[in-house]
PDB file of N, CA and C in Angstrom:
ATOM      1  N   MET A   3      30.510 179.190 -16.014  1.00 68.00           N
ATOM      2  CA  MET A   3      30.354 180.392 -15.395  1.00 68.00           C
ATOM      3  C   MET A   3      30.094 180.107 -13.754  1.00 68.00           C
ATOM      4  N   SER A   4      30.533 181.184 -13.097  1.00 81.00           N
ATOM      5  CA  SER A   4      30.784 180.948 -11.764  1.00 81.00           C
ATOM      6  C   SER A   4      29.153 181.170 -11.206  1.00 81.00           C
ATOM      7  N   ASP A   5      29.024 180.851 -10.099  1.00 84.00           N
ATOM      8  CA  ASP A   5      27.946 180.782  -9.515  1.00 84.00           C
ATOM      9  C   ASP A   5      27.670 182.230  -9.144  1.00 84.00           C
ATOM     10  N   PHE A   6      28.367 183.449  -8.921  1.00 84.00           N
ATOM     11  CA  PHE A   6      28.130 184.611  -8.705  1.00 84.00           C
ATOM     12  C   PHE A   6      27.845 185.279 -10.094  1.00 84.00           C
ATOM     13  N   ALA A   7      28.238 185.016 -11.293  1.00 84.00           N
ATOM     14  CA  ALA A   7      28.060 185.536 -12.713  1.00 84.00           C
ATOM     15  C   ALA A   7      26.534 184.959 -12.743  1.00 84.00           C
ATOM     16  N   PHE A   8      26.179 183.489 -12.642  1.00 86.00           N
ATOM     17  CA  PHE A   8      24.855 182.954 -12.769  1.00 86.00           C
ATOM     18  C   PHE A   8      24.006 183.794 -12.119  1.00 86.00           C
ATOM     19  N   LYS A   9      23.877 184.203 -10.936  1.00 88.00           N
ATOM     20  CA  LYS A   9      22.980 184.681  -9.909  1.00 88.00           C
ATOM     21  C   LYS A   9      23.024 186.035 -10.594  1.00 88.00           C
ATOM     22  N   TYR A  10      24.108 186.915 -10.888  1.00 89.00           N
ATOM     23  CA  TYR A  10      23.892 188.135 -11.270  1.00 89.00           C
ATOM     24  C   TYR A  10      22.950 188.152 -12.524  1.00 89.00           C
ATOM     25  N   PHE A  11      23.485 187.299 -13.760  1.00 84.00           N
ATOM     26  CA  PHE A  11      22.459 187.554 -14.988  1.00 84.00           C
ATOM     27  C   PHE A  11      21.371 186.992 -14.536  1.00 84.00           C
ATOM     28  N   ASN A  12      20.864 185.901 -13.729  1.00 86.00           N
ATOM     29  CA  ASN A  12      19.628 185.510 -13.308  1.00 86.00           C
ATOM     30  C   ASN A  12      18.782 186.761 -12.915  1.00 86.00           C
ATOM     31  N   SER A  13      19.206 187.409 -12.028  1.00 89.00           N
ATOM     32  CA  SER A  13      18.758 188.575 -11.188  1.00 89.00           C
ATOM     33  C   SER A  13      18.267 189.689 -12.393  1.00 89.00           C
ATOM     34  N   GLU A  14      19.294 189.873 -13.361  1.00 88.00           N
ATOM     35  CA  GLU A  14      18.983 190.947 -14.186  1.00 88.00           C
ATOM     36  C   GLU A  14      17.908 190.614 -15.225  1.00 88.00           C
ATOM     37  N   LEU A  15      17.735 189.185 -15.592  1.00 88.00           N
ATOM     38  CA  LEU A  15      16.909 188.869 -16.497  1.00 88.00           C
ATOM     39  C   LEU A  15      15.559 188.627 -16.073  1.00 88.00           C
ATOM     40  N   ASP A  16      15.347 188.497 -14.783  1.00 89.00           N
ATOM     41  CA  ASP A  16      13.930 188.371 -13.881  1.00 89.00           C
ATOM     42  C   ASP A  16      13.456 189.665 -14.025  1.00 89.00           C
ATOM     43  N   ASN A  17      14.226 190.794 -14.138  1.00 89.00           N
ATOM     44  CA  ASN A  17      13.670 192.226 -14.210  1.00 89.00           C
ATOM     45  C   ASN A  17      13.196 192.928 -15.574  1.00 89.00           C
ATOM     46  N   LEU A  18      13.517 192.061 -16.505  1.00 88.00           N
ATOM     47  CA  LEU A  18      13.165 192.386 -18.160  1.00 88.00           C
ATOM     48  C   LEU A  18      11.849 191.948 -18.539  1.00 88.00           C
ATOM     49  N   ALA A  19      11.139 192.601 -19.241  1.00 89.00           N
ATOM     50  CA  ALA A  19      10.004 192.192 -19.719  1.00 89.00           C
ATOM     51  C   ALA A  19      10.069 191.203 -21.140  1.00 89.00           C
ATOM     52  N   LEU A  20       9.205 190.568 -21.529  1.00 89.00           N
ATOM     53  CA  LEU A  20       9.027 189.512 -22.478  1.00 89.00           C
ATOM     54  C   LEU A  20       9.488 190.161 -23.845  1.00 89.00           C
ATOM     55  N   PRO A  21       9.260 190.963 -24.453  1.00 87.00           N
ATOM     56  CA  PRO A  21      10.001 191.598 -25.297  1.00 87.00           C
ATOM     57  C   PRO A  21      11.459 191.641 -25.259  1.00 87.00           C
ATOM     58  N   GLU A  22      11.729 192.098 -24.003  1.00 90.00           N
ATOM     59  CA  GLU A  22      13.225 192.330 -23.870  1.00 90.00           C
ATOM     60  C   GLU A  22      14.080 190.716 -23.979  1.00 90.00           C
ATOM     61  N   LEU A  23      13.403 190.175 -23.099  1.00 89.00           N
ATOM     62  CA  LEU A  23      14.080 188.580 -23.289  1.00 89.00           C
ATOM     63  C   LEU A  23      14.034 187.955 -24.477  1.00 89.00           C
ATOM     64  N   ASN A  24      12.794 188.340 -25.305  1.00 89.00           N
ATOM     65  CA  ASN A  24      13.143 187.915 -26.635  1.00 89.00           C
ATOM     66  C   ASN A  24      14.190 188.206 -27.577  1.00 89.00           C
ATOM     67  N   GLN A  25      14.469 189.512 -27.434  1.00 90.00           N
ATOM     68  CA  GLN A  25      15.584 189.945 -28.140  1.00 90.00           C
ATOM     69  C   GLN A  25      16.748 189.891 -27.362  1.00 90.00           C
ATOM     70  N   ILE A  26      17.063 189.274 -26.404  1.00 89.00           N
ATOM     71  CA  ILE A  26      18.239 188.792 -26.001  1.00 89.00           C
ATOM     72  C   ILE A  26      18.692 187.361 -26.429  1.00 89.00           C
ATOM     73  N   LEU A  27      17.073 186.361 -26.488  1.00 89.00           N
ATOM     74  CA  LEU A  27      17.150 185.036 -26.971  1.00 89.00           C
ATOM     75  C   LEU A  27      17.872 185.247 -28.403  1.00 89.00           C
ATOM     76  N   ASP A  28      17.205 186.393 -29.274  1.00 89.00           N
ATOM     77  CA  ASP A  28      17.711 186.447 -30.776  1.00 89.00           C
ATOM     78  C   ASP A  28      19.091 186.538 -30.860  1.00 89.00           C
ATOM     79  N   LYS A  29      19.450 187.485 -30.235  1.00 89.00           N
ATOM     80  CA  LYS A  29      21.060 187.912 -30.063  1.00 89.00           C
ATOM     81  C   LYS A  29      21.733 186.751 -29.823  1.00 89.00           C
ATOM     82  N   VAL A  30      21.437 186.058 -28.674  1.00 87.00           N
ATOM     83  CA  VAL A  30      22.368 184.605 -28.220  1.00 87.00           C
ATOM     84  C   VAL A  30      22.276 183.662 -29.420  1.00 87.00           C
ATOM     85  N   LYS A  31      20.841 183.492 -29.867  1.00 87.00           N
ATOM     86  CA  LYS A  31      21.307 182.606 -31.133  1.00 87.00           C
ATOM     87  C   LYS A  31      21.946 183.081 -32.173  1.00 87.00           C
ATOM     88  N   THR A  32      21.962 184.300 -32.601  1.00 86.00           N
ATOM     89  CA  THR A  32      22.849 184.869 -33.495  1.00 86.00           C
ATOM     90  C   THR A  32      24.293 184.285 -33.280  1.00 86.00           C
ATOM     91  N   LEU A  33      24.448 184.750 -32.106  1.00 85.00           N
ATOM     92  CA  LEU A  33      25.962 184.435 -31.539  1.00 85.00           C
ATOM     93  C   LEU A  33      26.371 183.422 -31.606  1.00 85.00           C
ATOM     94  N   ILE A  34      25.567 182.279 -31.140  1.00 83.00           N
ATOM     95  CA  ILE A  34      25.665 181.047 -31.194  1.00 83.00           C
ATOM     96  C   ILE A  34      26.038 180.513 -32.933  1.00 83.00           C
ATOM     97  N   SER A  35      25.079 180.826 -33.692  1.00 80.00           N
ATOM     98  CA  SER A  35      24.879 180.385 -34.907  1.00 80.00           C
ATOM     99  C   SER A  35      26.391 180.846 -35.581  1.00 80.00           C
ATOM    100  N   VAL A  36      26.883 182.200 -35.314  1.00 75.00           N
ATOM    101  CA  VAL A  36      27.957 182.522 -36.053  1.00 75.00           C
ATOM    102  C   VAL A  36      29.271 181.714 -35.495  1.00 75.00           C
ATOM    103  N   LYS A  37      29.396 181.667 -34.326  1.00 70.00           N
ATOM    104  CA  LYS A  37      30.496 180.891 -33.581  1.00 70.00           C
ATOM    105  C   LYS A  37      30.678 179.447 -34.375  1.00 70.00           C
ATOM    106  N   SER A  38      29.028 178.669 -34.619  1.00 71.00           N
ATOM    107  CA  SER A  38      28.938 177.524 -35.130  1.00 71.00           C
ATOM    108  C   SER A  38      29.271 177.644 -36.755  1.00 71.00           C
ATOM    109  N   GLY A  39      28.979 178.894 -37.412  1.00 68.00           N
ATOM    110  CA  GLY A  39      29.068 178.402 -38.690  1.00 68.00           C
ATOM    111  C   GLY A  39      27.892 178.620 -39.359  1.00 68.00           C
ATOM    112  N   GLU A  40      26.675 178.355 -38.603  1.00 61.00           N
ATOM    113  CA  GLU A  40      25.550 178.251 -39.192  1.00 61.00           C
ATOM    114  C   GLU A  40      24.843 179.642 -39.492  1.00 61.00           C
ATOM    115  N   LYS A  41      23.593 179.599 -40.442  1.00 62.00           N
ATOM    116  CA  LYS A  41      22.891 181.087 -41.060  1.00 62.00           C
ATOM    117  C   LYS A  41      22.234 181.117 -39.924  1.00 62.00           C
ATOM    118  N   SER A  42      22.157 182.544 -39.272  1.00 57.00           N
ATOM    119  CA  SER A  42      20.904 182.990 -38.406  1.00 57.00           C
ATOM    120  C   SER A  42      19.632 182.837 -39.028  1.00 57.00           C
ATOM    121  N   THR A  43      18.849 182.289 -38.000  1.00 61.00           N
ATOM    122  CA  THR A  43      17.403 181.931 -38.328  1.00 61.00           C
ATOM    123  C   THR A  43      16.403 183.344 -37.815  1.00 61.00           C
ATOM    124  N   SER A  44      16.978 184.130 -37.268  1.00 64.00           N
ATOM    125  CA  SER A  44      15.922 185.227 -36.786  1.00 64.00           C
ATOM    126  C   SER A  44      15.230 185.993 -37.480  1.00 64.00           C
ATOM    127  N   PHE A  45      15.390 185.975 -38.835  1.00 66.00           N
ATOM    128  CA  PHE A  45      14.487 186.358 -39.884  1.00 66.00           C
ATOM    129  C   PHE A  45      13.706 185.820 -40.200  1.00 66.00           C
ATOM    130  N   THR A  46      12.192 186.256 -40.080  1.00 71.00           N
ATOM    131  CA  THR A  46      11.138 185.381 -40.362  1.00 71.00           C
ATOM    132  C   THR A  46      10.380 186.070 -41.592  1.00 71.00           C
ATOM    133  N   ARG A  47      10.068 185.536 -42.467  1.00 72.00           N
ATOM    134  CA  ARG A  47       9.369 186.009 -43.637  1.00 72.00           C
ATOM    135  C   ARG A  47       7.846 186.249 -43.297  1.00 72.00           C
ATOM    136  N   GLU A  48       7.108 186.884 -43.868  1.00 74.00           N
ATOM    137  CA  GLU A  48       5.777 187.008 -43.680  1.00 74.00           C
ATOM    138  C   GLU A  48       5.035 187.140 -44.987  1.00 74.00           C
ATOM    139  N   LEU A  49       3.746 186.415 -44.955  1.00 78.00           N
ATOM    140  CA  LEU A  49       2.972 186.354 -46.207  1.00 78.00           C
ATOM    141  C   LEU A  49       2.459 187.527 -46.584  1.00 78.00           C
ATOM    142  N   GLY A  50       2.163 188.094 -47.777  1.00 78.00           N
ATOM    143  CA  GLY A  50       1.659 189.120 -48.468  1.00 78.00           C
ATOM    144  C   GLY A  50       2.402 190.167 -48.240  1.00 78.00           C
ATOM    145  N   GLY A  51       3.737 189.996 -48.358  1.00 74.00           N
ATOM    146  CA  GLY A  51       4.676 191.435 -48.214  1.00 74.00           C
ATOM    147  C   GLY A  51       4.503 192.435 -49.311  1.00 74.00           C
ATOM    148  N   LEU A  52       4.184 191.732 -50.408  1.00 78.00           N
ATOM    149  CA  LEU A  52       4.108 192.671 -51.499  1.00 78.00           C
ATOM    150  C   LEU A  52       2.519 192.979 -52.040  1.00 78.00           C
ATOM    151  N   GLU A  53       1.799 192.718 -51.475  1.00 80.00           N
ATOM    152  CA  GLU A  53       0.357 192.792 -51.569  1.00 80.00           C
ATOM    153  C   GLU A  53      -0.245 194.410 -52.019  1.00 80.00           C
ATOM    154  N   GLU A  54       0.415 195.182 -51.113  1.00 80.00           N
ATOM    155  CA  GLU A  54       0.580 196.403 -51.273  1.00 80.00           C
ATOM    156  C   GLU A  54       1.071 197.327 -52.548  1.00 80.00           C
ATOM    157  N   GLY A  55       2.147 196.228 -53.348  1.00 82.00           N
ATOM    158  CA  GLY A  55       2.990 196.685 -54.385  1.00 82.00           C
ATOM    159  C   GLY A  55       4.343 197.229 -53.982  1.00 82.00           C
ATOM    160  N   TYR A  56       4.868 197.640 -54.914  1.00 82.00           N
ATOM    161  CA  TYR A  56       6.125 198.082 -54.632  1.00 82.00           C
ATOM    162  C   TYR A  56       6.620 199.431 -55.831  1.00 82.00           C
ATOM    163  N   TYR A  57       7.547 200.060 -55.340  1.00 85.00           N
ATOM    164  CA  TYR A  57       8.101 201.428 -56.364  1.00 85.00           C
ATOM    165  C   TYR A  57       9.047 200.986 -56.743  1.00 85.00           C
ATOM    166  N   MET A  58       9.001 201.224 -58.442  1.00 88.00           N
ATOM    167  CA  MET A  58      10.583 201.125 -59.335  1.00 88.00           C
ATOM    168  C   MET A  58      10.542 202.319 -59.979  1.00 88.00           C
ATOM    169  N   ALA A  59      11.544 203.121 -59.978  1.00 88.00           N
ATOM    170  CA  ALA A  59      11.412 204.170 -60.262  1.00 88.00           C
ATOM    171  C   ALA A  59      11.527 203.806 -62.174  1.00 88.00           C
ATOM    172  N   PRO A  60      10.943 205.121 -62.780  1.00 90.00           N
ATOM    173  CA  PRO A  60      10.784 204.887 -64.287  1.00 90.00           C
ATOM    174  C   PRO A  60      12.124 204.783 -64.772  1.00 90.00           C
ATOM    175  N   ASP A  61      12.946 205.009 -64.303  1.00 87.00           N
ATOM    176  CA  ASP A  61      14.209 205.070 -65.341  1.00 87.00           C
ATOM    177  C   ASP A  61      15.153 203.993 -64.468  1.00 87.00           C
ATOM    178  N   PHE A  62      14.547 203.112 -64.050  1.00 88.00           N
ATOM    179  CA  PHE A  62      15.474 201.883 -63.370  1.00 88.00           C
ATOM    180  C   PHE A  62      16.420 201.394 -64.038  1.00 88.00           C
ATOM    181  N   ASP A  63      16.198 201.028 -65.597  1.00 89.00           N
ATOM    182  CA  ASP A  63      16.894 200.235 -66.543  1.00 89.00           C
ATOM    183  C   ASP A  63      17.833 201.129 -67.306  1.00 89.00           C
ATOM    184  N   GLU A  64      17.686 202.808 -66.750  1.00 87.00           N
ATOM    185  CA  GLU A  64      18.639 203.157 -67.477  1.00 87.00           C
ATOM    186  C   GLU A  64      19.977 203.398 -66.922  1.00 87.00           C
ATOM    187  N   THR A  65      20.960 203.488 -67.722  1.00 86.00           N
ATOM    188  CA  THR A  65      22.275 203.656 -67.598  1.00 86.00           C
ATOM    189  C   THR A  65      22.715 204.888 -66.433  1.00 86.00           C
ATOM    190  N   PRO A  66      23.080 205.233 -65.369  1.00 84.00           N
ATOM    191  CA  PRO A  66      23.230 206.350 -64.495  1.00 84.00           C
ATOM    192  C   PRO A  66      24.243 207.034 -65.419  1.00 84.00           C
ATOM    193  N   ASP A  67      24.212 208.609 -65.547  1.00 84.00           N
ATOM    194  CA  ASP A  67      25.462 209.157 -65.923  1.00 84.00           C
ATOM    195  C   ASP A  67      26.961 209.063 -65.608  1.00 84.00           C
ATOM    196  N   CYS A  68      27.075 208.569 -64.457  1.00 87.00           N
ATOM    197  CA  CYS A  68      28.445 208.688 -63.760  1.00 87.00           C
ATOM    198  C   CYS A  68      28.916 207.280 -64.232  1.00 87.00           C
ATOM    199  N   PHE A  69      28.198 206.278 -65.049  1.00 85.00           N
ATOM    200  CA  PHE A  69      28.782 204.921 -65.475  1.00 85.00           C
ATOM    201  C   PHE A  69      28.556 204.989 -66.919  1.00 85.00           C
ATOM    202  N   LYS A  70      28.107 205.897 -67.562  1.00 79.00           N
ATOM    203  CA  LYS A  70      28.291 205.900 -69.049  1.00 79.00           C
ATOM    204  C   LYS A  70      29.436 205.734 -69.413  1.00 79.00           C
ATOM    205  N   GLU A  71      30.268 206.503 -68.922  1.00 82.00           N
ATOM    206  CA  GLU A  71      31.892 206.422 -69.603  1.00 82.00           C
ATOM    207  C   GLU A  71      32.677 205.339 -69.117  1.00 82.00           C
ATOM    208  N   TYR A  72      32.029 204.223 -68.603  1.00 80.00           N
ATOM    209  CA  TYR A  72      32.490 202.948 -68.370  1.00 80.00           C
ATOM    210  C   TYR A  72      31.901 201.967 -69.584  1.00 80.00           C
ATOM    211  N   MET A  73      30.826 202.392 -69.936  1.00 73.00           N
ATOM    212  CA  MET A  73      30.258 201.448 -71.319  1.00 73.00           C
ATOM    213  C   MET A  73      30.604 201.305 -72.301  1.00 73.00           C
TER     214      MET A  73
END
């Protein structure tokens, strides 16, 4: 990277708030992992995600009408 490009990006990054910098860092990590063939680690799980429960339609197991002709 040229000195000009480095100075430009450095000055632009200095004007950003921490949440914006974190978004950029996550994007850069994703791009690097895609290029190297690794899976992205930007998704983090949180404990207790299903404590409030979840909704499943009462007819979840029924075959939709549009698929009955294929059964």
